XYZ file of C-alpha atoms in Angstrom:
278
model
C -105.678 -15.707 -164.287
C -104.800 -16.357 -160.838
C -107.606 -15.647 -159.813
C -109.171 -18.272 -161.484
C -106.842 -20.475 -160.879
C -107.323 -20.346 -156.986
C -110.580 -21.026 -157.757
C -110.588 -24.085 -159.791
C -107.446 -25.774 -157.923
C -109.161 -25.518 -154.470
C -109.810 -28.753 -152.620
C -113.308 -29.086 -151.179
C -114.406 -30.124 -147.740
C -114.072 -33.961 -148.558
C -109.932 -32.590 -149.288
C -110.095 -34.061 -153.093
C -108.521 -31.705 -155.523
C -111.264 -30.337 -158.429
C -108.412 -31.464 -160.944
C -108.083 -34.652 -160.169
C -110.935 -35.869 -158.296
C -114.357 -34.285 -160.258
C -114.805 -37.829 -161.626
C -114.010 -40.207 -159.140
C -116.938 -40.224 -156.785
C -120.932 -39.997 -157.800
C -121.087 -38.796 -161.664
C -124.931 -36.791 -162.318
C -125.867 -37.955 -165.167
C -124.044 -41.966 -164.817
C -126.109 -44.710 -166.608
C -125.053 -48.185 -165.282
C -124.640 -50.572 -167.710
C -123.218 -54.082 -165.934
C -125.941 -54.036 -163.233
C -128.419 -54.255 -165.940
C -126.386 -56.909 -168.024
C -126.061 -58.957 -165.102
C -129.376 -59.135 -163.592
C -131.142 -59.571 -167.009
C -128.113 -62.839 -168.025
C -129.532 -64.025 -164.312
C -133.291 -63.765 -165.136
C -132.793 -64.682 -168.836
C -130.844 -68.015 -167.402
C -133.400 -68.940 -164.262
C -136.017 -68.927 -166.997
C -133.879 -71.217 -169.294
C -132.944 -73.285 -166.344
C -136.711 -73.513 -165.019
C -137.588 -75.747 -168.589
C -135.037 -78.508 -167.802
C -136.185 -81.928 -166.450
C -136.349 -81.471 -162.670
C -133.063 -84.349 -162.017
C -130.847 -82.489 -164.854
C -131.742 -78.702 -163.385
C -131.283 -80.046 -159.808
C -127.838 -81.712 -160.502
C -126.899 -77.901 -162.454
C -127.369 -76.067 -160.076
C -125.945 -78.450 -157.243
C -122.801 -78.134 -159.424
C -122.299 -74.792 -159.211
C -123.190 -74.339 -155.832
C -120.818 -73.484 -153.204
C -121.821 -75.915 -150.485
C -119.720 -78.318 -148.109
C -119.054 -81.378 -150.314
C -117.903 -79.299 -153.631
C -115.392 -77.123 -151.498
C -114.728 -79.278 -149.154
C -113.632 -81.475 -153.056
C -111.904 -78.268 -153.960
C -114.029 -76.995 -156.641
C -113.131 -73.136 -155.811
C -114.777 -71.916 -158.953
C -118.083 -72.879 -157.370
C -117.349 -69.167 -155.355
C -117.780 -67.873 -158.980
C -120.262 -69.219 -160.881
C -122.535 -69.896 -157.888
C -123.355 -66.082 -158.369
C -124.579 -66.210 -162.321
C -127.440 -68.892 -161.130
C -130.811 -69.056 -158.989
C -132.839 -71.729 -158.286
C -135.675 -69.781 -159.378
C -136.597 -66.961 -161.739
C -136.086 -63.697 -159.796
C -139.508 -62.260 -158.336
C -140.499 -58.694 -159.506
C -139.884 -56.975 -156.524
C -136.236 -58.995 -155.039
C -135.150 -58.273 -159.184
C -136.544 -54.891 -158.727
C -134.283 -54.056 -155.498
C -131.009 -56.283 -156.393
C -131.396 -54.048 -160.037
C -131.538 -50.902 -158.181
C -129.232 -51.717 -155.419
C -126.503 -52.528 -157.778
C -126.936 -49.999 -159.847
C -126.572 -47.007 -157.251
C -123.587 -48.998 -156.464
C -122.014 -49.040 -160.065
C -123.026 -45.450 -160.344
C -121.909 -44.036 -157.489
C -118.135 -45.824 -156.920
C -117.693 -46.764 -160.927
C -118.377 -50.711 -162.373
C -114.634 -51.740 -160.694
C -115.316 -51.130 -157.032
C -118.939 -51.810 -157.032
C -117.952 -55.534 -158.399
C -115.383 -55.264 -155.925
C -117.618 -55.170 -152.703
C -120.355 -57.839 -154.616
C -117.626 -59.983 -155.223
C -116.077 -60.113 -151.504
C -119.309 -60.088 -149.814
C -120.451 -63.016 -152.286
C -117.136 -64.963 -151.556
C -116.511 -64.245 -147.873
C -119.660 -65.081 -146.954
C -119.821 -68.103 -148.649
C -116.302 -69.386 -147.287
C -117.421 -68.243 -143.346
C -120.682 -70.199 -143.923
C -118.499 -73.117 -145.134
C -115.906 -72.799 -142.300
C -118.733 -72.662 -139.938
C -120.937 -76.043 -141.413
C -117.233 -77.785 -141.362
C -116.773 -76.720 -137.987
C -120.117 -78.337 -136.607
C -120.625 -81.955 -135.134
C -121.305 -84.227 -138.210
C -119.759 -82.031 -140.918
C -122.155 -79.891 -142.278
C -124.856 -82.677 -143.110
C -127.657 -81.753 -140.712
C -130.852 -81.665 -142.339
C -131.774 -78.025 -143.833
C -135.324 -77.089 -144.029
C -134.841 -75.311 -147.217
C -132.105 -77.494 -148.565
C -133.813 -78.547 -151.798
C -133.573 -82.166 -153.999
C -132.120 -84.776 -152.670
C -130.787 -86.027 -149.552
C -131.677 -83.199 -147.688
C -128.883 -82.226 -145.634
C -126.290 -79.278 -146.021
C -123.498 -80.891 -147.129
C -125.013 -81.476 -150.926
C -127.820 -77.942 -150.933
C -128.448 -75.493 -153.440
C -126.499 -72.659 -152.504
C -126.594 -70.829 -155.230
C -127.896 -67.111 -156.575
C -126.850 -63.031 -155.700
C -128.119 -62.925 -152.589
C -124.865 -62.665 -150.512
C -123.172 -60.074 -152.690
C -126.687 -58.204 -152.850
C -126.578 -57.995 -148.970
C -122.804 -56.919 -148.615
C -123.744 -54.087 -151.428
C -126.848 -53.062 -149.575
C -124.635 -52.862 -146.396
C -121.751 -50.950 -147.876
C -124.107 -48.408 -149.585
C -125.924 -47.935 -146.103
C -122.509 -47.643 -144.051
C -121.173 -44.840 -147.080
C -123.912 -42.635 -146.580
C -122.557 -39.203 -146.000
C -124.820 -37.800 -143.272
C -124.140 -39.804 -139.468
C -127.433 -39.762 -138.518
C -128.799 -41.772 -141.618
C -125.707 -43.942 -141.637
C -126.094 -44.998 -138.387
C -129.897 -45.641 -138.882
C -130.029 -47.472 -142.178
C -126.999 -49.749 -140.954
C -128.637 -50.220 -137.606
C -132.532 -50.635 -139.334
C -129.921 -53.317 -141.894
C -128.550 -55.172 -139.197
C -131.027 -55.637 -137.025
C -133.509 -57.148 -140.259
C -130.783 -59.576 -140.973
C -130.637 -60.754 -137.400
C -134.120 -61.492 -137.215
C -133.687 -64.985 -139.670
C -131.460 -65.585 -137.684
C -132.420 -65.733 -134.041
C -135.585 -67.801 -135.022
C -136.181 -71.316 -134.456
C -136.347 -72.274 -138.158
C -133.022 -70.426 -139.336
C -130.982 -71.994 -142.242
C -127.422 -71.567 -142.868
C -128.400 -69.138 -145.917
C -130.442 -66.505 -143.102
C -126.511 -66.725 -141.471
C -124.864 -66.411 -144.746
C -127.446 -62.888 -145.705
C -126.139 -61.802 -141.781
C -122.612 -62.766 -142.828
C -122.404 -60.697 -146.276
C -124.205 -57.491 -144.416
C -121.699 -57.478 -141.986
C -119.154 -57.210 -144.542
C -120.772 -54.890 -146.202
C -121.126 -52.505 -143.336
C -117.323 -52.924 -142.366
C -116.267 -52.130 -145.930
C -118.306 -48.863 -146.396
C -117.363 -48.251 -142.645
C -113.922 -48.853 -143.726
C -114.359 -46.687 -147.245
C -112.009 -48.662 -149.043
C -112.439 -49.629 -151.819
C -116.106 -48.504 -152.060
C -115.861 -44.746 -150.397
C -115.339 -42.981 -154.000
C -114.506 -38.874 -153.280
C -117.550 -36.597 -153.992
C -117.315 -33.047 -155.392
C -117.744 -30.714 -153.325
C -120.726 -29.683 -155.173
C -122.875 -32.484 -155.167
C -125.967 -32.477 -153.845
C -124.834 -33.039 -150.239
C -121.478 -31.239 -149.991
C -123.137 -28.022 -151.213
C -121.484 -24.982 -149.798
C -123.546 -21.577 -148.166
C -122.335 -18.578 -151.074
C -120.031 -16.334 -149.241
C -118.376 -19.343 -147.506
C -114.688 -18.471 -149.037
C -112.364 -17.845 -146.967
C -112.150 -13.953 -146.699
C -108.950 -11.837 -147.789
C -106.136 -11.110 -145.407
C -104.543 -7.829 -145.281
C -100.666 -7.673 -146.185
C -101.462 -10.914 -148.640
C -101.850 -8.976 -151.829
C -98.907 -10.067 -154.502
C -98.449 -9.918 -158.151
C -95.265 -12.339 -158.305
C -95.139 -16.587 -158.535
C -96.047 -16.337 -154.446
C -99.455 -15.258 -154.528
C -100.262 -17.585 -157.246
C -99.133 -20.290 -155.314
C -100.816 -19.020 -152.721
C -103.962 -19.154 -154.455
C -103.899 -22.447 -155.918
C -103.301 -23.864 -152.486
C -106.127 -22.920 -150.604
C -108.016 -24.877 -148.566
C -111.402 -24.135 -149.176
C -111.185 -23.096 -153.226
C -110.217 -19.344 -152.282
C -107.908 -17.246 -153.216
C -105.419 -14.588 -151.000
C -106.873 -11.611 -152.331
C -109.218 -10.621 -154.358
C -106.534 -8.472 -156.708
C -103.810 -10.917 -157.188
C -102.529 -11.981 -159.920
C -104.949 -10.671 -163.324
């Protein structure tokens, strides 16, 4: 019995307990089941929203978009719903990626924290982008080349859809990966894509909002919390060599309450000796 029990109350490399942390990080076997709820209400809805008279779908979605003149009126729950609309039905590939993206997210850190990092990146990137078009000359109304309907400028565009909290997820799950060397070049490869928009002559304030919501992605799966879930120490990248326990000391051998305890708090999942406590 204590032998066993050194066994199964060992922490693993990543110093989560086998009792209590088996099921906190990536669970084999995990079916997501918001990701796929969420991207088919947004397709199923752009499609709806596509057969409405051009003047009623345009002022929809201006309503729920989170641009100057609706927070700048204090309609906060634009930060929300902004997120359950596009201005287009998703293409096959960009629903193809956000479905997949998401869902390695959900599966990997549970359905709580992956809304968790969609939902800040979504929101924080939308409020910098505002704080930034309030902060230039004229108040956010310079024209936007891809501000759609209407007058043209910022102040009243379509800012709507998943892209910001798709970027912040694709960020955090790029700064989480386990090994440094493809941490470091996934977030660098991330970065460096986003920036491109956004150095070019024709940039929009969305190509600064999709820079805005990587960054905060990276710095929350840099940060690991909330999105850095523990993984067992025997999944697929924390497997261990066999033979890799740590090897008996002499003078440690005990049949009483001590070696037990002994046992069951070993670092690396072994036990004091191999003929403790039977």
């Amino acid at each position: 019995m204590g032998v066993r029990m050194g066994v199964r109350m060992g922490t693993g490399e990543d110093g989560a307990v086998g009792g209590r942390g088996a099921g906190r990080g990536t669970r084999r076997g995990a079916v997501p089941w918001v990701t796929p709820l969420y991207v088919g209400a947004l397709q199923c809805g752009a499609l709806a929203t596509a057969r409405l008279p051009a003047p009623r779908r345009t002022a929809l979605l201006r309503a729920h978009s989170t641009n100057v003149a609706n927070l700048r009126a204090g309609r906060w729950g634009t930060l929300a719903t902004s997120a359950a609309f596009v201005e287009e039905p998703l293409p096959v590939a960009y629903g193809a990626a956000l479905l997949v993206t998401l869902g390695v997210a959900e599966v990997r850190w549970g359905t709580a924290r992956a809304a968790t990092v969609f939902a800040a990146g979504h929101i924080g990137a939308s409020l910098l982008v505002y704080a930034g078009l309030r902060a230039r000359r004229g108040d956010g109304t310079r024209p936007a080349p891809r501000a759609p309907g209407g007058d043209g400028g910022t102040a009243h565009a379509l800012d709507v859809g998943a892209s910001y909290g798709f970027y912040a997820t694709l960020g955090a799950l790029a700064a989480s990966l386990p090994h440094r060397g493809a941490r470091a070049a996934a977030t660098g490869g991330l970065l460096a894509l986003g920036a491109v928009p956004v150095v070019r002559r024709g940039r929009t304030f969305t190509d600064v909002g999709h820079l805005t919501a990587l960054v905060l992605g990276v710095g929350m799966g840099a940060a690991g919390a909330p999105v850095r879930g523990r993984v067992p120490a025997t999944g697929w990248w924390r497997r261990r060599p066999a033979g890799s326990t740590t090897p008996a000391r002499s003078g440690a051998v005990g049949t009483g309450p001590a070696a037990v305890r002994r046992g069951a708090g070993s670092t690396h999942g072994g036990i004091a000796s191999p003929r403790g406590v039977v």
